[in-house]
Structures are given as structure tokens and as C-alpha cells.
mmCIF file of C-alpha atoms and ligand atoms in Angstrom:
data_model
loop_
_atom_site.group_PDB
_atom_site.id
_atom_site.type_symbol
_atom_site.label_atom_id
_atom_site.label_comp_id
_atom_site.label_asym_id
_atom_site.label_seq_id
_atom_site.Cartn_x
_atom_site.Cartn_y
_atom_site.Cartn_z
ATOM 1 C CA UNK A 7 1.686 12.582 22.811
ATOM 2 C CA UNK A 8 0.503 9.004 21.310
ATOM 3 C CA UNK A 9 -2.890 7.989 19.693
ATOM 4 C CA UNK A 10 -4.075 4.529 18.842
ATOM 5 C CA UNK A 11 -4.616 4.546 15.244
ATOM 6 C CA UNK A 12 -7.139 1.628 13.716
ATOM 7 C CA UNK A 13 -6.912 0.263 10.225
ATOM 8 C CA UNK A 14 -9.955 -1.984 8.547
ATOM 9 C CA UNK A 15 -10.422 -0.884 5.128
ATOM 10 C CA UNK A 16 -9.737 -4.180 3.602
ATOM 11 C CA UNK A 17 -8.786 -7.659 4.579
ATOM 12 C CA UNK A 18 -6.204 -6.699 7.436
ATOM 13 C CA UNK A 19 -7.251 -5.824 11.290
ATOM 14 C CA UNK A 20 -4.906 -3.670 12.391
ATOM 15 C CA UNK A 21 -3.765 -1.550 15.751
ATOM 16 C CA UNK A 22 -1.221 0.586 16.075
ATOM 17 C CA UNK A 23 -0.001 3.335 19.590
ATOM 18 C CA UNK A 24 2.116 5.739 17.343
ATOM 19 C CA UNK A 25 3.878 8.521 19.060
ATOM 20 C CA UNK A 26 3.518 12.574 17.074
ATOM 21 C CA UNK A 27 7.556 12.093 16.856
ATOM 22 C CA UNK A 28 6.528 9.369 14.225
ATOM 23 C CA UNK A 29 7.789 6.419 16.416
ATOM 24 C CA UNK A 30 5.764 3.123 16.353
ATOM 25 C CA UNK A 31 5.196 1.468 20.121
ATOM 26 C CA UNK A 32 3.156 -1.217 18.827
ATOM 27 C CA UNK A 33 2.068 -2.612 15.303
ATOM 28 C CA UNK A 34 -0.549 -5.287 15.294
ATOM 29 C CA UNK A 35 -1.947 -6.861 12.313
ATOM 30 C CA UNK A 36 -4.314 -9.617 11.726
ATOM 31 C CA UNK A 37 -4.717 -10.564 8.535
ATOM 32 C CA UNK A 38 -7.057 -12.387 7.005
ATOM 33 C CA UNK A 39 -5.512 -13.743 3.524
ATOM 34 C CA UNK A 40 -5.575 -17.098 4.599
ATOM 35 C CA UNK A 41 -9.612 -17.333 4.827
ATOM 36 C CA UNK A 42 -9.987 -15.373 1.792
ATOM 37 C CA UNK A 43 -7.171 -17.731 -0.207
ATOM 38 C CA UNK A 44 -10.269 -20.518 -0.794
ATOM 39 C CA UNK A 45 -11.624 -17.814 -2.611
ATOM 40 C CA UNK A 46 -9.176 -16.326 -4.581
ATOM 41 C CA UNK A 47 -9.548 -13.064 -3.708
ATOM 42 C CA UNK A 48 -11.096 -10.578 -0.494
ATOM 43 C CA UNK A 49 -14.772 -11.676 0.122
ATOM 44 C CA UNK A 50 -16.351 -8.332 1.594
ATOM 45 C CA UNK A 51 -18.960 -9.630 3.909
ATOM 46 C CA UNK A 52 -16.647 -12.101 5.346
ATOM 47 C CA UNK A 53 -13.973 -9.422 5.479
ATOM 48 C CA UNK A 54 -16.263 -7.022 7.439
ATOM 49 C CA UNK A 55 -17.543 -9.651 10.233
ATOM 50 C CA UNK A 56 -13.632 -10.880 10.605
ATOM 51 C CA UNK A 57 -13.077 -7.139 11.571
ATOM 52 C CA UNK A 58 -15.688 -7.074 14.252
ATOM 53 C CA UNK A 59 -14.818 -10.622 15.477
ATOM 54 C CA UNK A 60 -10.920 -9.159 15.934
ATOM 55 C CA UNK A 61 -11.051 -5.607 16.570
ATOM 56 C CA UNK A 62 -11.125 -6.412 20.456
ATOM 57 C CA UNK A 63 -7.982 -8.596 20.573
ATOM 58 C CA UNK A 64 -6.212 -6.512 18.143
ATOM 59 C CA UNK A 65 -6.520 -3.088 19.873
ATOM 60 C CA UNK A 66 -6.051 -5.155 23.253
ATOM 61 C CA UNK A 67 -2.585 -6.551 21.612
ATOM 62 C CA UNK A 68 -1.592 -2.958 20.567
ATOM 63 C CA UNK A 69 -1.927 -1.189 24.031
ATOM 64 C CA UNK A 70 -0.875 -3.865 26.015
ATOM 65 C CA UNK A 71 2.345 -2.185 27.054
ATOM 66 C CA UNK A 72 0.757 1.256 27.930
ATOM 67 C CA UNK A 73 -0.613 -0.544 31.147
ATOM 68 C CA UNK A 74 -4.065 0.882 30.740
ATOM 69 C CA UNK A 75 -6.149 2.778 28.698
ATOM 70 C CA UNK A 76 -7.064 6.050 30.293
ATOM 71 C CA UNK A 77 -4.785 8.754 30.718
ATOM 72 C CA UNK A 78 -2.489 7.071 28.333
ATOM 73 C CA UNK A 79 -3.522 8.040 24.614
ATOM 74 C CA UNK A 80 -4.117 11.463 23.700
ATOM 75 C CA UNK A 81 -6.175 10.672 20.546
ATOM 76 C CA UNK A 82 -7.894 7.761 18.371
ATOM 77 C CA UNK A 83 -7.212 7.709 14.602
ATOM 78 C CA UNK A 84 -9.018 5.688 11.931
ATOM 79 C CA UNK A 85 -8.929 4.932 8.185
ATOM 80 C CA UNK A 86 -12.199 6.211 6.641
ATOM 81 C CA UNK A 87 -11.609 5.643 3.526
ATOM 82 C CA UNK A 88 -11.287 4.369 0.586
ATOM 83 C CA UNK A 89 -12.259 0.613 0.816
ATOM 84 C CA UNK A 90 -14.905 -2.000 1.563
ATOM 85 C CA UNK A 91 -17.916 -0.200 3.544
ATOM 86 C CA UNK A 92 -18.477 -2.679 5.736
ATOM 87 C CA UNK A 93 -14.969 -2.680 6.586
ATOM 88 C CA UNK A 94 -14.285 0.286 6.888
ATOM 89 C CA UNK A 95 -17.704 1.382 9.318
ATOM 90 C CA UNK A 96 -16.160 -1.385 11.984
ATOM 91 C CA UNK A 97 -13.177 0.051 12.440
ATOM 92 C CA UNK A 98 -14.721 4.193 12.400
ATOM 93 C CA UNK A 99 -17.983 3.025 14.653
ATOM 94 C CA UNK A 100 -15.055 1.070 17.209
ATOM 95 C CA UNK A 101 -12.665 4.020 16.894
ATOM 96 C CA UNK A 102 -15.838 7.005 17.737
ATOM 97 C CA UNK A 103 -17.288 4.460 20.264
ATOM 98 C CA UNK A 104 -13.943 3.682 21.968
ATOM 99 C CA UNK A 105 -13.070 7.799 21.797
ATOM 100 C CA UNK A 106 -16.359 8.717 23.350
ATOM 101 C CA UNK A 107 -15.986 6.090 26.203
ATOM 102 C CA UNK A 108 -12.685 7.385 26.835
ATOM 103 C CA UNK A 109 -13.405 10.856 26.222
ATOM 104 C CA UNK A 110 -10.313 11.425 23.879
ATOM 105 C CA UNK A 111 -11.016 13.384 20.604
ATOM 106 C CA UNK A 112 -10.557 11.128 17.402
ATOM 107 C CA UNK A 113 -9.449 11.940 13.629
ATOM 108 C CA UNK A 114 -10.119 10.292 10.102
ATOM 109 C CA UNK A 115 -7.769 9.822 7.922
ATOM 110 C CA UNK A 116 -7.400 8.684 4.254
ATOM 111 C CA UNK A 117 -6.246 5.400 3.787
ATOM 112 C CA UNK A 118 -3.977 6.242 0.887
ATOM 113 C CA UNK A 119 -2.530 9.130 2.098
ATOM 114 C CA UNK A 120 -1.714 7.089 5.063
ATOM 115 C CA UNK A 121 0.331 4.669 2.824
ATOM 116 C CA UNK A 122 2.297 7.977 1.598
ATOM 117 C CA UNK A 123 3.084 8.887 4.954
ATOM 118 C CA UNK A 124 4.538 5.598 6.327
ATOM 119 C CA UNK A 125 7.562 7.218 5.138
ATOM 120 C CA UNK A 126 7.603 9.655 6.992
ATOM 121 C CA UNK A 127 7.880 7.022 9.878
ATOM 122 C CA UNK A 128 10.828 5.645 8.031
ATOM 123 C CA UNK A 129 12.442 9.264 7.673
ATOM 124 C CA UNK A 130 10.284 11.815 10.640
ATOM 125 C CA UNK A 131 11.797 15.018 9.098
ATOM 126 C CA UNK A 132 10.343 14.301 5.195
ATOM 127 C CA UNK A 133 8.856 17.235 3.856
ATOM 128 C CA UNK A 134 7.144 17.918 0.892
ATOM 129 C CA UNK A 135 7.185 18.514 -2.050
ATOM 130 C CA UNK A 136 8.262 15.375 -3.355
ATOM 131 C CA UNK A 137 7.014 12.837 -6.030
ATOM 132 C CA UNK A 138 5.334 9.944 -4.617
ATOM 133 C CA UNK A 139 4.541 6.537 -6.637
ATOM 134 C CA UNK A 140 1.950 4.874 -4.675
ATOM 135 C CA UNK A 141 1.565 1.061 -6.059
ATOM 136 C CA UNK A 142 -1.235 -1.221 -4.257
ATOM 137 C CA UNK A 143 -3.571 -3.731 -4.840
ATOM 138 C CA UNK A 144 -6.172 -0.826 -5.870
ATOM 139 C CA UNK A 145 -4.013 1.852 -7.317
ATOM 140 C CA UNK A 146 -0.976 2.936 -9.566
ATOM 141 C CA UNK A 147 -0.634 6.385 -8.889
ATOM 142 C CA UNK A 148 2.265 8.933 -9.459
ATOM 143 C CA UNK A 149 1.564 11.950 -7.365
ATOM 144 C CA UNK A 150 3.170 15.102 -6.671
ATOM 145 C CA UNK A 151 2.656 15.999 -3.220
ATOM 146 C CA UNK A 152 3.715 19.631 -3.306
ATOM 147 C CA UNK A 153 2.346 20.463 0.283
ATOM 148 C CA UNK A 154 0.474 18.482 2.601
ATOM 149 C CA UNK A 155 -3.470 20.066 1.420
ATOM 150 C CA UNK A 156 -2.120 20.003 -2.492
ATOM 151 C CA UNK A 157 -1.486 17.098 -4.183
ATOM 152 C CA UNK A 158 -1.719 16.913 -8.229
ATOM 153 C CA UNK A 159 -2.317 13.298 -9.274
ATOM 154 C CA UNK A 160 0.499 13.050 -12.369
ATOM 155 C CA UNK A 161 -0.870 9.628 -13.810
ATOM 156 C CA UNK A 162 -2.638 6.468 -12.955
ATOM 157 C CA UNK A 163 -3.205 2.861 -14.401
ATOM 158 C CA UNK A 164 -5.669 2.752 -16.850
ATOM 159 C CA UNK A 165 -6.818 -0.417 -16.103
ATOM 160 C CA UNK A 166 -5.499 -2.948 -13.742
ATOM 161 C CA UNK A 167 -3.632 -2.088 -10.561
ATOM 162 C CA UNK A 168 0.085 -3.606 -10.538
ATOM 163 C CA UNK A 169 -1.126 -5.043 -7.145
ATOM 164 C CA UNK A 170 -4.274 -6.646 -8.870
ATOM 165 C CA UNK A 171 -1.764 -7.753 -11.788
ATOM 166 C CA UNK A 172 0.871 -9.519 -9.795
ATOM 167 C CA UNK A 173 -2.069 -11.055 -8.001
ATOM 168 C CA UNK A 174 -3.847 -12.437 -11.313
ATOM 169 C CA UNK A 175 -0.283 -13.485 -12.989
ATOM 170 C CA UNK A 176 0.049 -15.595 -9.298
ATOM 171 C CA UNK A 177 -3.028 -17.653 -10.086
ATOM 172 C CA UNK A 178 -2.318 -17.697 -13.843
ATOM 173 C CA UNK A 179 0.797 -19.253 -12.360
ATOM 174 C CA UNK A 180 -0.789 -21.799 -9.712
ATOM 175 C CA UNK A 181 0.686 -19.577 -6.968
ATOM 176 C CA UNK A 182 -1.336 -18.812 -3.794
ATOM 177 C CA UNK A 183 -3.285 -15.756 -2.788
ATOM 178 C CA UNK A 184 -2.011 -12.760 -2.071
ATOM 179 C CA UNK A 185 -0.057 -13.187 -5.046
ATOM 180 C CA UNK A 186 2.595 -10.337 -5.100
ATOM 181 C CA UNK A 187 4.464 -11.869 -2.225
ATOM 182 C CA UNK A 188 4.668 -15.129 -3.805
ATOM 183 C CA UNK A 189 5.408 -13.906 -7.301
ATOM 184 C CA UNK A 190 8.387 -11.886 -5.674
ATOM 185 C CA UNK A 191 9.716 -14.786 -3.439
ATOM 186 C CA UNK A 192 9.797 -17.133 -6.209
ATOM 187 C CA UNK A 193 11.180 -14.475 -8.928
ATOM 188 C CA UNK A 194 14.737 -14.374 -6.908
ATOM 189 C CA UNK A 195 15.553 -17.835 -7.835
ATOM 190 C CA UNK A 196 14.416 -17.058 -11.504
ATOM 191 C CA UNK A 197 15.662 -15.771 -14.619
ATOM 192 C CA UNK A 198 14.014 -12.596 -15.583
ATOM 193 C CA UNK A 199 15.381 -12.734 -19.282
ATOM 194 C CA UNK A 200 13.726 -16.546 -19.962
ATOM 195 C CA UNK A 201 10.544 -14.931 -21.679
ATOM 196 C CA UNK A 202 10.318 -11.599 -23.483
ATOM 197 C CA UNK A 203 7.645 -9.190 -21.897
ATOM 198 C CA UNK A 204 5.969 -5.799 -23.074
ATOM 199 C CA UNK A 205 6.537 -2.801 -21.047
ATOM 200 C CA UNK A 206 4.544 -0.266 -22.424
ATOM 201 C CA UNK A 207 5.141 3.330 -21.702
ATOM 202 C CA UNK A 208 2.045 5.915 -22.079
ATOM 203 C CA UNK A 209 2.200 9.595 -22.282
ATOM 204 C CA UNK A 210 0.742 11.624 -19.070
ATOM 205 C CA UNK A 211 2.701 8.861 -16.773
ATOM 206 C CA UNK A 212 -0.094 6.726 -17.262
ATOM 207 C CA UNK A 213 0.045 3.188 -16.738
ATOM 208 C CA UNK A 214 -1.557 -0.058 -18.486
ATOM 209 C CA UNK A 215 -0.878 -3.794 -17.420
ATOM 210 C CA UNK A 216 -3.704 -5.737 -18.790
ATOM 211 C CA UNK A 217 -1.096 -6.033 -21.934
ATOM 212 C CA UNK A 218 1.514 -7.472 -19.732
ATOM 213 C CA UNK A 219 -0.985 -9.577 -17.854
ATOM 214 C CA UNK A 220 -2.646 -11.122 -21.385
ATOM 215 C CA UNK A 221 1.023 -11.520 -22.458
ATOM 216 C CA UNK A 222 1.500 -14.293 -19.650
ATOM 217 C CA UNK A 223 -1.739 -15.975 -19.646
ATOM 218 C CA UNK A 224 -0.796 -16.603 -23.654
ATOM 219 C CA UNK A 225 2.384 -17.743 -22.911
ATOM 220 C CA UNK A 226 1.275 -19.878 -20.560
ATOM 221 C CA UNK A 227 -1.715 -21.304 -22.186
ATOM 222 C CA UNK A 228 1.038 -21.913 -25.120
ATOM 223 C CA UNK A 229 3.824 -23.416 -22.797
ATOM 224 C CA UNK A 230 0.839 -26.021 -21.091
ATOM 225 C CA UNK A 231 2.452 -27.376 -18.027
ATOM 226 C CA UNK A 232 5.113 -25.414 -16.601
ATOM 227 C CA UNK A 233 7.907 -27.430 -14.393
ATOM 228 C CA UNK A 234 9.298 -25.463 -11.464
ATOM 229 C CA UNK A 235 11.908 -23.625 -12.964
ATOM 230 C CA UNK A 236 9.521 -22.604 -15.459
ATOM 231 C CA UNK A 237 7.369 -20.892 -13.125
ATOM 232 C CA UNK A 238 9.819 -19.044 -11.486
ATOM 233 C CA UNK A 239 11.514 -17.690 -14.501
ATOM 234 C CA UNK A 240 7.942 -16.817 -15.541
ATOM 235 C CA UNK A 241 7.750 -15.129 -12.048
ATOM 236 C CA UNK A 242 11.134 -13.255 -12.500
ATOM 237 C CA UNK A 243 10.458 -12.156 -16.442
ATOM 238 C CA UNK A 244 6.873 -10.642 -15.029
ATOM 239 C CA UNK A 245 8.176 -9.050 -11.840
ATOM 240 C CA UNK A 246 11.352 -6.944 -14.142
ATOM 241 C CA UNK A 247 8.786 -5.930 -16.830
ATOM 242 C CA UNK A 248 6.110 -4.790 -14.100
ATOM 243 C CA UNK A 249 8.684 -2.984 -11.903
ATOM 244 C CA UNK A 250 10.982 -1.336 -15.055
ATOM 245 C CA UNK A 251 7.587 0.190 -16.151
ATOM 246 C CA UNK A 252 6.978 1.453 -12.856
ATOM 247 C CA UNK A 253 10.545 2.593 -12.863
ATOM 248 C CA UNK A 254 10.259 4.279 -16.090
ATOM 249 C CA UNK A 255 7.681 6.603 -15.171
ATOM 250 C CA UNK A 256 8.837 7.387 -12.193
ATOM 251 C CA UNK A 257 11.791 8.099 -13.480
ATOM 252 C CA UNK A 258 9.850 10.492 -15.846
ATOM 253 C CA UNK A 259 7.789 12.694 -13.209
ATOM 254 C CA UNK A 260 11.107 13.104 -11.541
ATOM 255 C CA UNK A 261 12.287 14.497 -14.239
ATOM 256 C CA UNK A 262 9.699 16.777 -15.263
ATOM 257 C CA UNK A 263 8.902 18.001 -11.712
ATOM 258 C CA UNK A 264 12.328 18.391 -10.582
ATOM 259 C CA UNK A 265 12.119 16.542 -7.265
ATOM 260 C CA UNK A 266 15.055 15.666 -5.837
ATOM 261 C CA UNK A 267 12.828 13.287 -3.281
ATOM 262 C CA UNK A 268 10.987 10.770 -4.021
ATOM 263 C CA UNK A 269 8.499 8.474 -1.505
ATOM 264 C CA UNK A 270 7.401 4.391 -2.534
ATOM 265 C CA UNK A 271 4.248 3.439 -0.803
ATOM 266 C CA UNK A 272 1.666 0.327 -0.847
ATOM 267 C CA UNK A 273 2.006 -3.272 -0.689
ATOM 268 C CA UNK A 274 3.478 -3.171 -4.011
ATOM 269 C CA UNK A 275 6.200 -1.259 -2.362
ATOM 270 C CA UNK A 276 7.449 -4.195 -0.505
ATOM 271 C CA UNK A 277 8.816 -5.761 -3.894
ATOM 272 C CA UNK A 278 11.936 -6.452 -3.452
ATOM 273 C CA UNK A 279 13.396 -5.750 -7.316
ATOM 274 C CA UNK A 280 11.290 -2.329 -7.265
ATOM 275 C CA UNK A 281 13.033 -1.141 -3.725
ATOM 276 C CA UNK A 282 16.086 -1.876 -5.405
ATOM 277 C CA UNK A 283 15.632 -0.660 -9.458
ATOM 278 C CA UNK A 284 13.712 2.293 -7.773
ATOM 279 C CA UNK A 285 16.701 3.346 -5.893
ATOM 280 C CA UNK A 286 19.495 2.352 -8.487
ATOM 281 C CA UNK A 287 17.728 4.348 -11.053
ATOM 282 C CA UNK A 288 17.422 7.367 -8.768
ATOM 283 C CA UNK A 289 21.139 7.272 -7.456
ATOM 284 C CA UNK A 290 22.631 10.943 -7.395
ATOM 285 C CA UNK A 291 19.209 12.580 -8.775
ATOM 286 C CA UNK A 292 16.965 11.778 -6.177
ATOM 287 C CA UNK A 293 16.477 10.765 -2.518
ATOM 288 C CA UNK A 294 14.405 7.602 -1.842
ATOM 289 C CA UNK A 295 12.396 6.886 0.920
ATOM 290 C CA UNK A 296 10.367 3.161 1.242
ATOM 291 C CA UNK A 297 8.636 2.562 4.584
ATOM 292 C CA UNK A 298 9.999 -1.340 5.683
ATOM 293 C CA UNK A 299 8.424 -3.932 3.968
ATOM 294 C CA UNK A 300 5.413 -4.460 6.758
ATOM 295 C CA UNK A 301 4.594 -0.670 6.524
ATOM 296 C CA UNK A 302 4.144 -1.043 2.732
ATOM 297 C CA UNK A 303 1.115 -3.456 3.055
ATOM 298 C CA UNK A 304 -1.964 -2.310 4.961
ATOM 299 C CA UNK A 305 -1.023 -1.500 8.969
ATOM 300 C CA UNK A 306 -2.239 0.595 11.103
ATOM 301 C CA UNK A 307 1.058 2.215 11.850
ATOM 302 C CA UNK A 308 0.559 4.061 8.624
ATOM 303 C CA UNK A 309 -2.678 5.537 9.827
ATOM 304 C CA UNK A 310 -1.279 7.302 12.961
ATOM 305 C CA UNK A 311 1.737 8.689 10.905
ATOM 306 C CA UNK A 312 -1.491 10.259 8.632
ATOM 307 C CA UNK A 313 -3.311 10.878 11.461
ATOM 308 C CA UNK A 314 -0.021 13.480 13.377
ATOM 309 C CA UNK A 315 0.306 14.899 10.028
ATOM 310 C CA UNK A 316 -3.071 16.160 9.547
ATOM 311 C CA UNK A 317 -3.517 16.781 13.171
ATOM 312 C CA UNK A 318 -0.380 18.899 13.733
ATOM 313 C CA UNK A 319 -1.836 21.077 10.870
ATOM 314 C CA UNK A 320 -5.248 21.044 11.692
ATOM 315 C CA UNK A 321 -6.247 19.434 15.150
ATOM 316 C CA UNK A 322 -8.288 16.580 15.665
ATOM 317 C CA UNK A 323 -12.044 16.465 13.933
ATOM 318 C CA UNK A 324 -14.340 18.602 15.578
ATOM 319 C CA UNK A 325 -17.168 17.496 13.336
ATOM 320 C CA UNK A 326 -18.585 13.833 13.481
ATOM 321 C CA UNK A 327 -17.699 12.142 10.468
ATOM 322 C CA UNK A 328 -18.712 8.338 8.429
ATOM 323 C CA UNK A 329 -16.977 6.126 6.305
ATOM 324 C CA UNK A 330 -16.055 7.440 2.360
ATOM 325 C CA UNK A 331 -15.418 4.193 0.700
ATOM 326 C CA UNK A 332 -14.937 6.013 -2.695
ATOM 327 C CA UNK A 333 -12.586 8.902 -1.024
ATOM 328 C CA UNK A 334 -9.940 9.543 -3.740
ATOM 329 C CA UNK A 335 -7.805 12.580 -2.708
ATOM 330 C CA UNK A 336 -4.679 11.902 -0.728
ATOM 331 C CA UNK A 337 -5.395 14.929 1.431
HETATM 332 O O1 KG4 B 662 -1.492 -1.731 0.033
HETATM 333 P P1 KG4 B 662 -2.002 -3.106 0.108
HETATM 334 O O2 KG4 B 662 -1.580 -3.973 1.289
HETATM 335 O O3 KG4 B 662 -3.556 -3.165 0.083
HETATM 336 C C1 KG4 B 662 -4.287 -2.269 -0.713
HETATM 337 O O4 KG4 B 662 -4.617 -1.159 -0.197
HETATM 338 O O5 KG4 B 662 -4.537 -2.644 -1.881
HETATM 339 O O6 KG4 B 662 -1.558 -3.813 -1.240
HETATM 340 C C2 KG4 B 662 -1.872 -5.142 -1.515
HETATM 341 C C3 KG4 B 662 -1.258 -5.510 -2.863
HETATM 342 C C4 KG4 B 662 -1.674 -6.892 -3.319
HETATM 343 O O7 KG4 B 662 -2.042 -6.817 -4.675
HETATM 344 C C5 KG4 B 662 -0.394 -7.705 -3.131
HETATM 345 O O8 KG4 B 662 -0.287 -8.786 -4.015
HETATM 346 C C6 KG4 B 662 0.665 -6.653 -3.399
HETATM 347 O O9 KG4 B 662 0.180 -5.496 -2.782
HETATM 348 N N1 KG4 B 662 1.965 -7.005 -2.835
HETATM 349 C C7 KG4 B 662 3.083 -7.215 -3.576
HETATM 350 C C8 KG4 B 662 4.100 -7.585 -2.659
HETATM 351 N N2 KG4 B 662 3.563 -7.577 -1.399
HETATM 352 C C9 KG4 B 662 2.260 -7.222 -1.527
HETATM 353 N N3 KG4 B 662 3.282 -7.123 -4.890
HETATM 354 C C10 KG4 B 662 4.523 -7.398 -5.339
HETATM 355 N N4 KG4 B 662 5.545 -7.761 -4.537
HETATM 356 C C11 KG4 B 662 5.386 -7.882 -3.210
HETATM 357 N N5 KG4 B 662 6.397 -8.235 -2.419
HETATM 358 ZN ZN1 ZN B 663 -3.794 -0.192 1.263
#
């Protein structure tokens, strides 16, 4: 069995034909950061029309190998939520219109539970519970998924996302949009112990990085113009106090829940120091699972491992459904 999953919620088009053993036959993302990098950040409007002027090419891309549409896919599975409206009603209206021309049944899925379950691409037999720390440009969230309809959120930022940090620290820095990727890049030829950083550490596994972030922007207001090396030990200093908070915590609801498996999800979750710290710190306690890098940021691969989770349990929708831009629970 395969379904074409579709993911728009934000400021990547993206197809994906993913098989209900969890294997990916196609991945195809279009993203847009480079016409929302004048801008320093996703412009919704723009975001939403990019969507409808790609969709067709995208999806086209993504089945191209199945050598035709009907009799092929067994299923169509979108992201519903949470993100941009706009955004997210081109890729549900394509995915009901496409399902009802082909008369295949279709699913919604939740965005962020799809991040979670891009692991279970990377591992097909993970099983909750575990303890999942899901780190994007919109969330911080330790959860404890203890079965696939019950998951307790543990703790969350309390202000800025680490995403949303690393990307305001990258302009603080001069660095280009999306700003996590460029911060980590330029952090492995830095040295992380050049400037002294706060890590704070709240009770309930909460998180807060608008301290860290208004640490850097005073440093480098104070510094004025930063050379090269400058920047990237800036880079490297910010990336080991964002990730050993994220680390800390972590290592915290382990504890406390007694998992003995643990899942990293989100675009954060392609940081190359936190896939590392994450695992060294967990060594002989817990098992880690981190989709690959590209299944970490926003695909549509993600979305079909969601969408045969919830299906195998539940079958496709039966009941038309609309976008949930605000739709918070992972289940
Ligand atoms: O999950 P995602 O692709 O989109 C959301 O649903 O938010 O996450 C995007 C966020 C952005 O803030 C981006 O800067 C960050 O993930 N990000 C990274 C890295 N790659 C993407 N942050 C740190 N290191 C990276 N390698
Ligand atoms: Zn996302």
C-alpha cells in the first residue's frame, strides 16, 4: 500500500509516495527560503500563492516513477495543521480535490506529530512510549508520547522557539535567512568557549531563550564589528549554550519518566552538535532516534509516516475535514 502525502503548512512545497512499511519512494521539496530571505523572515501571502503556483510540479515530481496515477496510490495524506491558513488550505483543497478525482479516500494529519513520526521512518518498528523533544522554528516541546492517542506535553519554551532563536542570533550576526543552518555550518569552524553564555534551566522542563538571545545582541552591540572568526566563534558559543539547554532537559524528562527511548524531531533536529550531545548524553540510558537531516525540516515524507500511523489505527477520514491552523495536540 502507498499514499501520496502533501505538506504546505509553511514556506516549503512538498510531495512525498510513502509506502505503510514506512519506506520513502519519493521526497520532493520546494522551498521557498530564498524569496522570503529579502524579507527576513516567511511572508504568508506570498508563501500561500508560491504553494498554489508549485503544488502541480511538485506532486508531478513525486509520482513520476509510479508511471501513472490511477490504480497506483491507495490514499492521499495532508498536513492540516498547525501553520499559515493560507498555506495550509492549498495543500488540503489540492489533496480532497486530487482524492475525489481519483476516487481514493484521503487523511489529515497534524503537522507536528508528523515531525515526531519521521522517526519512525528512520527506525519502522519504534513504538511508544518514549520521550520526544520536538525543536522547530515554532516550538520547544518535550513530550511524552505514551501511546499513539495520549501524549502529555512535559514542558515548552516560554517564549521564543530555539528555531526562531537561532534564526534571530543569524541576523544579529549578518548571517542569511533561514538562520539555523547557517549558524550551525559556521559554528564547526568556531570556538564555542570564546564568549560565556547563559543556559538557564527552569523547573517543569520549561524552556526560555530570549535570555540567551539578549545575551548576544549585547555582546555584539558591545564588540561593534565582528571579523570572521569572530562571528563564528559567536556562532559556536550560541549553538553549545542553545543545544546543552536542550540537552539538559531532556536529559531530565528521561529521567523522571524512565524512558529508555527517546525521538529528536524538527528542523532544529538537523543541528549537527544537538544530534551528537543528544546522543552522547544518552549513551547506555537511552536509545536515540533522529530522522536524517532532510526529514528534520518540513517534508512531506514526514506526513505519510503520520498519515500510516493514524490510519493503521483508525482508517482513513470518513468525515470531510478543513484546515486547523492553531491545532496543538500531537495526536
Ligand atoms: O521544522 P521546521 O523546518 O519548520 C517549522 O515547522 O518551524 O523548522 C525550521 C527551523 C528554523 O528556525 C531553522 O532555522 C531551524 O529549524 N533549523 C536549524 C537547523 N536547520 C533548520 N536550527 C539549527 N541548526 C540547524 N542545522
Ligand atoms: Zn515543521
Amino acid at each position: 500500500m502507498r499514499l501520496l502525502a502533501l505538506e504546505t503548512s509553511c514556506d516549503e512545497t512538498a510531495a512525498a509516495v510513502v509506502r505503510d512499511d514506512f519506506s520513502v519512494e519519493s521526497s520532493v521539496i520546494a522551498s521557498q527560503a530564498a524569496a522570503h530571505a529579502q524579507f527576513g523572515g516567511v511572508v504568508p501571502e506570498l508563501a500561500a500563492r508560491m504553494h498554489l503556483e508549485r503544488i502541480p510540479s511538485v506532486v508531478a515530481e513525486a509520482v513520476e516513477g509510479l508511471g501513472g496515477l490511477s490504480g497506483t496510490l491507495d490514499g492521499v495524506a495532508v498536513a492540516r495543521g498547525p501553520g499559515l491558513v493560507g498555506c495550509l488550505a492549498v495543500g488540503v483543497t489540492y489533496a480532497q480535490s486530487l482524492a475525489a478525482g481519483l476516487g481514493l479516500p484521503v487523511v489529515g494529519v497534524n503537522h507536528m506529530s508528523g515531525h515526531v513520526l519521521a522517526a519512525r521512518i528512520e527506525d519502522p518498528g519504534l513504538e511508544p512510549p518514549f520521550v520526544a523533544l520536538v525543536v522547530s522554528g515554532g516550538h520547544t516541546d518535550l513530550i511524552h508520547y505514551q501511546a499513539h492517542d495520549r501524549v502529555a506535553l512535559m514542558g515548552a519554551t516560554r517564549d521564543d522557539a530555539v528555531g526562531e532563536a537561532f534564526d534571530k542570533v543569524a541576523r544579529m550576526l549578518g548571517l542569511p535567512y533561514p538562520g539555523g543552518p547557517a549558524i550551525d555550518r559556521l559554528a564547526e569552524e568556531g570556538d564555542p568557549s570564546r564568549y560565556r553564555l547563559p543556559r538557564p534551566v527552569l523547573p517543569d522542563f520549561a524552556f526560555s531563550f530570549s535570555g540567551l538571545k539578549t545575551a548576544v545582541l549585547y555582546l555584539v552591540r558591545d564588540l561593534g564589528e565582528l571579523g570572521h572568526q569572530q562571528v563564528a566563534d559567536m556562532a559556536a558559543s550560541f549553538r553549545l549554550a542553545a543545544v546543552e539547554t536542550l540537552c539538559t532537559q531532556l536529559e531530565a524528562a528521561v529521567e523522571q519518566t524512565g524512558s529508555t527511548q527517546v525521538v529528536l524531531a524538527g528542523g532544529v533536529a538537523s543541528n549537527q552538535l544537538l544530534r551528537r550531545l543528544a546522543r552522547q548524553r544518552l549513551a547506555g540510558v537511552a536509545e536515540v532516534t533522529i530522522p536524517a537531516p532532510e526529514l528534520c525540516t518540513d517534508n512531506a515524507a514526514m506526513i505519510g509516516a503520520a498519515a500510516w500511523t493514524k490510519v493503521s489505527r483508525d482508517g482513513f477520514d470518513t468525515e470531510p475535514f478543513g484546515v486547523e491552523p492553531g491545532l496543538r495536540a500531537y495526536v
